[in-house]
Amino acid sequence: MTEETSPRRRRPATELVHGGSLRSQFGEMSEAMFLTQGFAYEDAEAAEARFKGEAPGFIYSRFSNPTVFMFEERMRLLEGAAAARATASGMAAVTASLVSMLKAGDHVVAAKALFSSCLYVVEELLPRFGVASTLVDGTDLDQWRDAVRPNTKAFFLESPTNPTLEVIDIAEVAKIAHEAGARLVVDNVFATPIWQSPIALGADVVVYSATKHIDGQGRVLGGIILSADEAYVTDHLHNFLRQTGPSLSPFNAWVLLKGLETLEVRVRRQTETAAKLADLIAVHPKVSKLIYPGRADHPQAAVVAKQMKAGSTLIAFELEGGKDAAFRVANALEIVKISNNLGDAKSLITHPSTSTHQRLSEEARLGFGITQGLLRLSVGLEDPEDLAEDLLAALDAA
Ligand SMILES: *Cc1c(COP(=O)(O)O)cnc(C)c1O
């Protein structure tokens, strides 16, 4: 296998198409899918050398596979990371990134506005194994500072947050984490690698659910962990993944590699459409509140301008009439589908309080700004005019 390399650092759109490509002796143009569990060795000595790490090559697809490696490399080059490891899902990436760096007696500080499974990991799972956690309002830097304890080892946040699209100052939180001797892990799903580069802002580790924009066509689950520092991967993460096995299937890695080729054009187009739709929804009389990073009225507009290249493919908005009005709008939509996924080519609408955040108490939801009237819209690749007509007709029906 030969790897396509370049002496120059290439721009994101180029890495998305070519980065990390390996070619077999057949010179195939499209990346090959290596659906194989294991690899044959020339002789027993070759197997020994590979196991000892003295010779390069793949051993077993639980922890090394050429197709998965191409996906990891393409993401690593795009993100400007030192090392990357793919996982079976976004949640496998979040869990592995934290569990592999923590032990009993350590403490984690996390922004409380988290994807609900991430909240489970921080609030319920880690404490069962002796890792204490403190949840803070991520937009309030003093709360991060005040939560630090002598044993704080990790900070965790998402920005923009799900579903209320709050934006957290990554560079400032990274400074507080580093002063405390802790690593900052950023879940960058909502921003996408196109609009925000947490490592460049000071984060130590970045995680993605590749299920979202990276696939972008609603087909497969996948995740990836990227690190600014190779030692975290070689000393902690690699062994954790190798021995516990939350591996990405080579088939899914191949789908995700092909998804990456169009990531930039999709995200750019989806964001342009979302910005137009946000302006339209914001002035509708039935809408009491609209949150869109990229609009001047976003609560953290200055932070958005500082750390994101553009807004978002997602919009959050609240209806006057609570749950009944929100359900009427969702049910009246014809093009936009009701679903809890996001980042898809198809536009999707979610009512967080009865779906993605249904597990939480009403009080906890309100603490994150998730009211009964809140809807989250993930903007797809349909014609912007058709989406505008669909949304306006549904809002009028509310
Ligand atoms: C979807 C999502 C996850 C979980 O990813 P899966 O691939 O569904 O496991 C984690 N964090 C955020 C912000 C997400 O949107």
GROMACS .gro file of C-alpha atoms and ligand atoms in nm:
model
  413
    1MET     CA    1   0.000   0.000   0.000
    2THR     CA    2   0.126   0.347  -0.077
    3GLU     CA    3   0.006   0.659   0.095
    4GLU     CA    4  -0.070   0.981  -0.087
    5THR     CA    5   0.143   1.246   0.082
    6SER     CA    6   0.225   1.607   0.016
    7PRO     CA    7   0.508   1.826   0.148
    8ARG     CA    8   0.270   2.122   0.170
    9ARG     CA    9  -0.008   2.157   0.426
   10ARG     CA   10  -0.319   2.150   0.213
   11ARG     CA   11  -0.640   2.342   0.269
   12PRO     CA   12  -0.944   2.167   0.421
   13ALA     CA   13  -1.141   2.115   0.098
   14THR     CA   14  -0.840   1.943  -0.058
   15GLU     CA   15  -0.769   1.722   0.245
   16LEU     CA   16  -1.137   1.620   0.246
   17VAL     CA   17  -1.096   1.469  -0.102
   18HIS     CA   18  -0.739   1.334  -0.094
   19GLY     CA   19  -0.614   1.326   0.267
   20GLY     CA   20  -0.503   0.989   0.401
   21SER     CA   21  -0.566   0.796   0.077
   22LEU     CA   22  -0.387   0.463   0.053
   23ARG     CA   23  -0.361   0.275  -0.277
   24SER     CA   24  -0.310  -0.097  -0.321
   25GLN     CA   25  -0.106  -0.249  -0.608
   26PHE     CA   26  -0.414  -0.206  -0.832
   27GLY     CA   27  -0.404   0.174  -0.812
   28GLU     CA   28  -0.779   0.203  -0.748
   29MET     CA   29  -0.909   0.562  -0.764
   30SER     CA   30  -1.186   0.534  -0.506
   31GLU     CA   31  -1.070   0.423  -0.163
   32ALA     CA   32  -1.087   0.044  -0.121
   33MET     CA   33  -1.308  -0.117   0.139
   34PHE     CA   34  -1.108  -0.376   0.334
   35LEU     CA   35  -1.377  -0.598   0.484
   36THR     CA   36  -1.139  -0.825   0.666
   37GLN     CA   37  -1.098  -0.913   1.031
   38GLY     CA   38  -0.732  -1.005   1.008
   39PHE     CA   39  -0.422  -1.005   0.786
   40ALA     CA   40  -0.192  -1.287   0.669
   41TYR     CA   41   0.181  -1.270   0.740
   42GLU     CA   42   0.456  -1.382   0.502
   43ASP     CA   43   0.609  -1.600   0.770
   44ALA     CA   44   0.612  -1.649   1.148
   45GLU     CA   45   0.900  -1.401   1.184
   46ALA     CA   46   0.693  -1.132   1.011
   47ALA     CA   47   0.404  -1.194   1.253
   48GLU     CA   48   0.641  -1.170   1.549
   49ALA     CA   49   0.793  -0.842   1.423
   50ARG     CA   50   0.451  -0.688   1.364
   51PHE     CA   51   0.326  -0.785   1.711
   52LYS     CA   52   0.643  -0.645   1.867
   53GLY     CA   53   0.580  -0.318   1.681
   54GLU     CA   54   0.913  -0.357   1.499
   55ALA     CA   55   0.754  -0.381   1.153
   56PRO     CA   56   0.469  -0.168   1.017
   57GLY     CA   57   0.142  -0.322   0.907
   58PHE     CA   58  -0.205  -0.416   1.015
   59ILE     CA   59  -0.277  -0.693   1.268
   60TYR     CA   60  -0.646  -0.718   1.351
   61SER     CA   61  -0.940  -0.494   1.262
   62ARG     CA   62  -1.046  -0.442   1.622
   63PHE     CA   63  -0.769  -0.180   1.634
   64SER     CA   64  -0.617  -0.142   1.286
   65ASN     CA   65  -0.767  -0.166   0.939
   66PRO     CA   66  -0.662   0.012   0.618
   67THR     CA   67  -1.006   0.163   0.543
   68VAL     CA   68  -1.052   0.279   0.901
   69PHE     CA   69  -0.697   0.417   0.894
   70MET     CA   70  -0.774   0.623   0.581
   71PHE     CA   71  -1.075   0.776   0.759
   72GLU     CA   72  -0.865   0.854   1.068
   73GLU     CA   73  -0.588   1.011   0.861
   74ARG     CA   74  -0.826   1.225   0.654
   75MET     CA   75  -0.987   1.356   0.973
   76ARG     CA   76  -0.648   1.408   1.140
   77LEU     CA   77  -0.520   1.620   0.849
   78LEU     CA   78  -0.845   1.819   0.832
   79GLU     CA   79  -0.841   1.892   1.205
   80GLY     CA   80  -0.466   1.958   1.234
   81ALA     CA   81  -0.441   1.691   1.507
   82ALA     CA   82  -0.138   1.483   1.603
   83ALA     CA   83  -0.330   1.154   1.620
   84ALA     CA   84  -0.680   1.017   1.561
   85ARG     CA   85  -0.876   0.700   1.643
   86ALA     CA   86  -1.216   0.608   1.501
   87THR     CA   87  -1.495   0.445   1.701
   88ALA     CA   88  -1.826   0.269   1.635
   89SER     CA   89  -2.041   0.572   1.725
   90GLY     CA   90  -2.019   0.923   1.860
   91MET     CA   91  -2.104   0.798   2.207
   92ALA     CA   92  -1.823   0.541   2.191
   93ALA     CA   93  -1.590   0.834   2.108
   94VAL     CA   94  -1.714   1.049   2.398
   95THR     CA   95  -1.700   0.761   2.647
   96ALA     CA   96  -1.358   0.634   2.536
   97SER     CA   97  -1.205   0.982   2.528
   98LEU     CA   98  -1.300   1.041   2.893
   99VAL     CA   99  -1.267   0.692   3.043
  100SER     CA  100  -0.921   0.642   2.892
  101MET     CA  101  -0.786   0.962   3.057
  102LEU     CA  102  -0.949   0.924   3.402
  103LYS     CA  103  -0.923   0.698   3.704
  104ALA     CA  104  -1.099   0.665   4.042
  105GLY     CA  105  -1.034   0.974   4.253
  106ASP     CA  106  -1.025   1.214   3.956
  107HIS     CA  107  -1.275   1.494   3.897
  108VAL     CA  108  -1.439   1.623   3.577
  109VAL     CA  109  -1.598   1.962   3.510
  110ALA     CA  110  -1.852   1.972   3.226
  111ALA     CA  111  -2.088   2.227   3.075
  112LYS     CA  112  -2.438   2.116   3.176
  113ALA     CA  113  -2.592   2.177   2.833
  114LEU     CA  114  -2.489   1.841   2.688
  115PHE     CA  115  -2.638   1.587   2.448
  116SER     CA  116  -2.838   1.369   2.687
  117SER     CA  117  -2.619   1.054   2.647
  118CYS     CA  118  -2.308   1.266   2.717
  119LEU     CA  119  -2.483   1.388   3.031
  120TYR     CA  120  -2.539   1.023   3.134
  121VAL     CA  121  -2.166   0.948   3.094
  122VAL     CA  122  -2.058   1.250   3.301
  123GLU     CA  123  -2.336   1.254   3.561
  124GLU     CA  124  -2.405   0.883   3.613
  125LEU     CA  125  -2.144   0.652   3.461
  126LEU     CA  126  -1.817   0.818   3.568
  127PRO     CA  127  -1.928   0.867   3.933
  128ARG     CA  128  -2.007   0.491   3.956
  129PHE     CA  129  -1.635   0.433   3.903
  130GLY     CA  130  -1.519   0.693   4.150
  131VAL     CA  131  -1.480   0.990   3.912
  132ALA     CA  132  -1.668   1.287   4.057
  133SER     CA  133  -1.824   1.543   3.823
  134THR     CA  134  -1.943   1.903   3.849
  135LEU     CA  135  -2.179   2.057   3.595
  136VAL     CA  136  -2.152   2.428   3.522
  137ASP     CA  137  -2.318   2.689   3.301
  138GLY     CA  138  -2.060   2.670   3.022
  139THR     CA  139  -2.107   3.032   2.915
  140ASP     CA  140  -2.006   3.158   3.262
  141LEU     CA  141  -1.624   3.142   3.289
  142ASP     CA  142  -1.632   3.202   3.666
  143GLN     CA  143  -1.830   2.882   3.713
  144TRP     CA  144  -1.553   2.683   3.535
  145ARG     CA  145  -1.289   2.847   3.759
  146ASP     CA  146  -1.489   2.789   4.078
  147ALA     CA  147  -1.552   2.422   3.996
  148VAL     CA  148  -1.180   2.333   3.980
  149ARG     CA  149  -1.054   2.100   4.253
  150PRO     CA  150  -0.698   1.975   4.316
  151ASN     CA  151  -0.793   1.645   4.146
  152THR     CA  152  -0.963   1.797   3.835
  153LYS     CA  153  -0.827   1.612   3.532
  154ALA     CA  154  -1.074   1.685   3.251
  155PHE     CA  155  -1.305   1.958   3.122
  156PHE     CA  156  -1.577   1.860   2.876
  157LEU     CA  157  -1.806   2.074   2.663
  158GLU     CA  158  -2.009   2.097   2.343
  159SER     CA  159  -2.030   2.422   2.146
  160PRO     CA  160  -2.273   2.514   2.001
  161THR     CA  161  -2.480   2.314   2.246
  162ASN     CA  162  -2.767   2.080   2.170
  163PRO     CA  163  -3.044   2.189   2.127
  164THR     CA  164  -3.030   2.553   2.240
  165LEU     CA  165  -2.719   2.649   2.036
  166GLU     CA  166  -2.540   2.827   2.321
  167VAL     CA  167  -2.179   2.908   2.236
  168ILE     CA  168  -1.896   2.856   2.485
  169ASP     CA  169  -1.562   3.039   2.464
  170ILE     CA  170  -1.329   2.747   2.391
  171ALA     CA  171  -1.001   2.943   2.414
  172GLU     CA  172  -1.090   3.086   2.757
  173VAL     CA  173  -1.211   2.752   2.895
  174ALA     CA  174  -0.892   2.586   2.761
  175LYS     CA  175  -0.681   2.839   2.956
  176ILE     CA  176  -0.869   2.762   3.279
  177ALA     CA  177  -0.833   2.386   3.217
  178HIS     CA  178  -0.459   2.414   3.152
  179GLU     CA  179  -0.401   2.631   3.460
  180ALA     CA  180  -0.572   2.353   3.658
  181GLY     CA  181  -0.358   2.083   3.493
  182ALA     CA  182  -0.664   1.935   3.321
  183ARG     CA  183  -0.731   1.841   2.957
  184LEU     CA  184  -1.014   2.003   2.761
  185VAL     CA  185  -1.229   1.766   2.553
  186VAL     CA  186  -1.462   1.935   2.300
  187ASP     CA  187  -1.757   1.764   2.130
  188ASN     CA  188  -1.753   1.956   1.799
  189VAL     CA  189  -2.053   1.794   1.629
  190PHE     CA  190  -2.275   2.101   1.602
  191ALA     CA  191  -1.998   2.328   1.471
  192THR     CA  192  -1.854   2.069   1.228
  193PRO     CA  193  -1.481   2.067   1.141
  194ILE     CA  194  -1.564   2.314   0.862
  195TRP     CA  195  -1.667   2.603   1.089
  196GLN     CA  196  -1.470   2.546   1.408
  197SER     CA  197  -1.125   2.401   1.492
  198PRO     CA  198  -1.111   2.340   1.869
  199ILE     CA  199  -0.745   2.226   1.864
  200ALA     CA  200  -0.640   2.559   1.710
  201LEU     CA  201  -0.836   2.729   1.990
  202GLY     CA  202  -0.648   2.536   2.260
  203ALA     CA  203  -0.854   2.219   2.314
  204ASP     CA  204  -0.658   1.899   2.381
  205VAL     CA  205  -0.904   1.646   2.242
  206VAL     CA  206  -1.188   1.679   1.989
  207VAL     CA  207  -1.464   1.421   1.946
  208TYR     CA  208  -1.725   1.379   1.673
  209SER     CA  209  -2.030   1.175   1.611
  210ALA     CA  210  -1.953   1.102   1.243
  211THR     CA  211  -2.317   0.988   1.222
  212LYS     CA  212  -2.414   1.352   1.173
  213HIS     CA  213  -2.261   1.587   0.910
  214ILE     CA  214  -1.962   1.364   0.831
  215ASP     CA  215  -2.185   1.090   0.692
  216GLY     CA  216  -2.439   1.360   0.610
  217GLN     CA  217  -2.675   1.121   0.439
  218GLY     CA  218  -2.825   0.938   0.737
  219ARG     CA  219  -2.669   0.599   0.663
  220VAL     CA  220  -2.420   0.481   0.927
  221LEU     CA  221  -2.306   0.538   1.285
  222GLY     CA  222  -1.948   0.633   1.354
  223GLY     CA  223  -1.728   0.841   1.578
  224ILE     CA  224  -1.375   0.977   1.600
  225ILE     CA  225  -1.138   1.109   1.867
  226LEU     CA  226  -0.864   1.355   1.764
  227SER     CA  227  -0.581   1.466   1.986
  228ALA     CA  228  -0.346   1.764   1.979
  229ASP     CA  229  -0.093   1.550   2.162
  230GLU     CA  230   0.024   1.212   2.036
  231ALA     CA  231   0.114   1.092   2.387
  232TYR     CA  232  -0.250   1.087   2.502
  233VAL     CA  233  -0.330   0.847   2.216
  234THR     CA  234  -0.026   0.623   2.252
  235ASP     CA  235  -0.026   0.616   2.634
  236HIS     CA  236  -0.400   0.607   2.708
  237LEU     CA  237  -0.647   0.594   2.423
  238HIS     CA  238  -0.495   0.341   2.185
  239ASN     CA  239  -0.466   0.069   2.444
  240PHE     CA  240  -0.814   0.137   2.583
  241LEU     CA  241  -0.972   0.100   2.235
  242ARG     CA  242  -0.753  -0.197   2.141
  243GLN     CA  243  -0.843  -0.394   2.453
  244THR     CA  244  -1.210  -0.298   2.490
  245GLY     CA  245  -1.315  -0.298   2.122
  246PRO     CA  246  -1.565  -0.018   2.037
  247SER     CA  247  -1.431  -0.040   1.680
  248LEU     CA  248  -1.560   0.129   1.365
  249SER     CA  249  -1.659  -0.122   1.097
  250PRO     CA  250  -1.450  -0.090   0.776
  251PHE     CA  251  -1.777  -0.066   0.583
  252ASN     CA  252  -1.888   0.234   0.789
  253ALA     CA  253  -1.539   0.387   0.761
  254TRP     CA  254  -1.568   0.363   0.382
  255VAL     CA  255  -1.911   0.534   0.384
  256LEU     CA  256  -1.769   0.809   0.607
  257LEU     CA  257  -1.463   0.857   0.383
  258LYS     CA  258  -1.694   0.915   0.086
  259GLY     CA  259  -1.906   1.147   0.306
  260LEU     CA  260  -1.599   1.356   0.383
  261GLU     CA  261  -1.541   1.426   0.013
  262THR     CA  262  -1.860   1.636   0.004
  263LEU     CA  263  -1.857   1.765   0.365
  264GLU     CA  264  -1.745   2.118   0.284
  265VAL     CA  265  -1.996   2.181   0.003
  266ARG     CA  266  -2.281   2.029   0.203
  267VAL     CA  267  -2.210   2.220   0.525
  268ARG     CA  268  -2.158   2.546   0.338
  269ARG     CA  269  -2.486   2.513   0.148
  270GLN     CA  270  -2.680   2.393   0.456
  271THR     CA  271  -2.546   2.688   0.657
  272GLU     CA  272  -2.638   2.941   0.386
  273THR     CA  273  -2.991   2.803   0.376
  274ALA     CA  274  -3.014   2.793   0.757
  275ALA     CA  275  -2.910   3.159   0.783
  276LYS     CA  276  -3.189   3.259   0.539
  277LEU     CA  277  -3.449   3.045   0.715
  278ALA     CA  278  -3.345   3.180   1.057
  279ASP     CA  279  -3.413   3.538   0.943
  280LEU     CA  280  -3.751   3.432   0.810
  281ILE     CA  281  -3.858   3.236   1.121
  282ALA     CA  282  -3.733   3.508   1.358
  283VAL     CA  283  -3.993   3.761   1.243
  284HIS     CA  284  -4.291   3.521   1.234
  285PRO     CA  285  -4.558   3.636   1.483
  286LYS     CA  286  -4.602   3.284   1.631
  287VAL     CA  287  -4.230   3.262   1.719
  288SER     CA  288  -4.132   3.404   2.058
  289LYS     CA  289  -3.759   3.336   2.037
  290LEU     CA  290  -3.505   3.223   1.779
  291ILE     CA  291  -3.146   3.121   1.844
  292TYR     CA  292  -2.905   3.107   1.553
  293PRO     CA  293  -2.526   3.144   1.582
  294GLY     CA  294  -2.436   3.396   1.315
  295ARG     CA  295  -2.722   3.636   1.385
  296ALA     CA  296  -2.637   3.960   1.566
  297ASP     CA  297  -2.901   3.880   1.832
  298HIS     CA  298  -2.735   3.550   1.936
  299PRO     CA  299  -2.663   3.571   2.313
  300GLN     CA  300  -2.291   3.497   2.256
  301ALA     CA  301  -2.251   3.675   1.920
  302ALA     CA  302  -1.903   3.806   2.013
  303VAL     CA  303  -1.777   3.455   2.093
  304VAL     CA  304  -1.928   3.321   1.768
  305ALA     CA  305  -1.741   3.592   1.573
  306LYS     CA  306  -1.416   3.506   1.751
  307GLN     CA  307  -1.414   3.128   1.719
  308MET     CA  308  -1.646   3.016   1.437
  309LYS     CA  309  -1.600   3.077   1.064
  310ALA     CA  310  -1.977   3.076   1.007
  311GLY     CA  311  -2.308   3.008   1.180
  312SER     CA  312  -2.465   2.666   1.188
  313THR     CA  313  -2.672   2.417   0.992
  314LEU     CA  314  -2.911   2.413   1.291
  315ILE     CA  315  -3.170   2.658   1.417
  316ALA     CA  316  -3.356   2.656   1.750
  317PHE     CA  317  -3.684   2.841   1.792
  318GLU     CA  318  -3.962   2.865   2.042
  319LEU     CA  319  -4.336   2.891   1.978
  320GLU     CA  320  -4.579   3.100   2.181
  321GLY     CA  321  -4.822   2.813   2.231
  322GLY     CA  322  -4.591   2.558   2.403
  323LYS     CA  323  -4.603   2.186   2.320
  324ASP     CA  324  -4.937   2.198   2.132
  325ALA     CA  325  -4.812   2.468   1.898
  326ALA     CA  326  -4.475   2.292   1.852
  327PHE     CA  327  -4.650   1.963   1.764
  328ARG     CA  328  -4.885   2.143   1.522
  329VAL     CA  329  -4.587   2.296   1.338
  330ALA     CA  330  -4.395   1.966   1.324
  331ASN     CA  331  -4.704   1.780   1.200
  332ALA     CA  332  -4.786   2.043   0.937
  333LEU     CA  333  -4.442   2.024   0.772
  334GLU     CA  334  -4.438   1.832   0.445
  335ILE     CA  335  -4.077   1.845   0.324
  336VAL     CA  336  -3.909   1.867   0.665
  337LYS     CA  337  -3.926   1.528   0.838
  338ILE     CA  338  -3.972   1.462   1.210
  339SER     CA  339  -3.654   1.289   1.333
  340ASN     CA  340  -3.393   1.315   1.607
  341ASN     CA  341  -3.090   1.293   1.374
  342LEU     CA  342  -2.912   1.604   1.245
  343GLY     CA  343  -2.665   1.706   0.977
  344ASP     CA  344  -2.855   1.498   0.717
  345ALA     CA  345  -2.914   1.597   0.354
  346LYS     CA  346  -3.283   1.584   0.450
  347SER     CA  347  -3.415   1.866   0.669
  348LEU     CA  348  -3.525   1.732   1.007
  349ILE     CA  349  -3.725   1.878   1.295
  350THR     CA  350  -3.705   1.766   1.657
  351HIS     CA  351  -3.911   1.849   1.965
  352PRO     CA  352  -3.631   1.804   2.223
  353SER     CA  353  -3.843   1.794   2.539
  354THR     CA  354  -4.041   1.487   2.423
  355SER     CA  355  -3.758   1.310   2.234
  356THR     CA  356  -3.382   1.369   2.271
  357HIS     CA  357  -3.419   1.523   2.620
  358GLN     CA  358  -3.728   1.328   2.731
  359ARG     CA  359  -3.518   1.134   2.987
  360LEU     CA  360  -3.454   1.450   3.193
  361SER     CA  361  -3.689   1.608   3.447
  362GLU     CA  362  -3.884   1.917   3.338
  363GLU     CA  363  -3.681   2.116   3.589
  364ALA     CA  364  -3.349   1.998   3.443
  365ARG     CA  365  -3.475   2.072   3.091
  366LEU     CA  366  -3.577   2.425   3.185
  367GLY     CA  367  -3.230   2.471   3.335
  368PHE     CA  368  -3.094   2.420   2.979
  369GLY     CA  369  -3.359   2.644   2.821
  370ILE     CA  370  -3.549   2.347   2.676
  371THR     CA  371  -3.909   2.462   2.700
  372GLN     CA  372  -4.216   2.275   2.573
  373GLY     CA  373  -4.243   2.519   2.282
  374LEU     CA  374  -3.884   2.466   2.160
  375LEU     CA  375  -3.811   2.306   1.821
  376ARG     CA  376  -3.472   2.226   1.671
  377LEU     CA  377  -3.441   2.238   1.293
  378SER     CA  378  -3.153   2.067   1.112
  379VAL     CA  379  -3.137   2.223   0.766
  380GLY     CA  380  -3.074   1.991   0.471
  381LEU     CA  381  -2.988   2.024   0.104
  382GLU     CA  382  -3.335   2.085  -0.039
  383ASP     CA  383  -3.410   2.400  -0.240
  384PRO     CA  384  -3.410   2.690   0.009
  385GLU     CA  385  -3.733   2.832  -0.139
  386ASP     CA  386  -3.917   2.502  -0.092
  387LEU     CA  387  -3.800   2.486   0.270
  388ALA     CA  388  -3.907   2.847   0.332
  389GLU     CA  389  -4.253   2.777   0.191
  390ASP     CA  390  -4.287   2.457   0.395
  391LEU     CA  391  -4.185   2.631   0.719
  392LEU     CA  392  -4.399   2.939   0.669
  393ALA     CA  393  -4.706   2.728   0.588
  394ALA     CA  394  -4.647   2.515   0.900
  395LEU     CA  395  -4.596   2.820   1.123
  396ASP     CA  396  -4.916   2.974   0.992
  397ALA     CA  397  -5.094   2.650   1.084
  398ALA     CA  398  -4.969   2.664   1.445
  399LIG     C1  399  -2.536   1.257   1.811
  399LIG     C2  400  -2.443   1.316   1.907
  399LIG     C3  401  -2.363   1.235   1.988
  399LIG     C4  402  -2.370   1.085   1.985
  399LIG     O1  403  -2.337   1.030   1.861
  399LIG     P1  404  -2.386   0.886   1.810
  399LIG     O2  405  -2.313   0.869   1.682
  399LIG     O3  406  -2.535   0.894   1.794
  399LIG     O4  407  -2.347   0.788   1.914
  399LIG     C5  408  -2.277   1.298   2.076
  399LIG     N1  409  -2.270   1.432   2.085
  399LIG     C6  410  -2.346   1.513   2.009
  399LIG     C7  411  -2.334   1.661   2.023
  399LIG     C8  412  -2.436   1.459   1.918
  399LIG     O5  413  -2.511   1.537   1.841
   0.00000   0.00000   0.00000
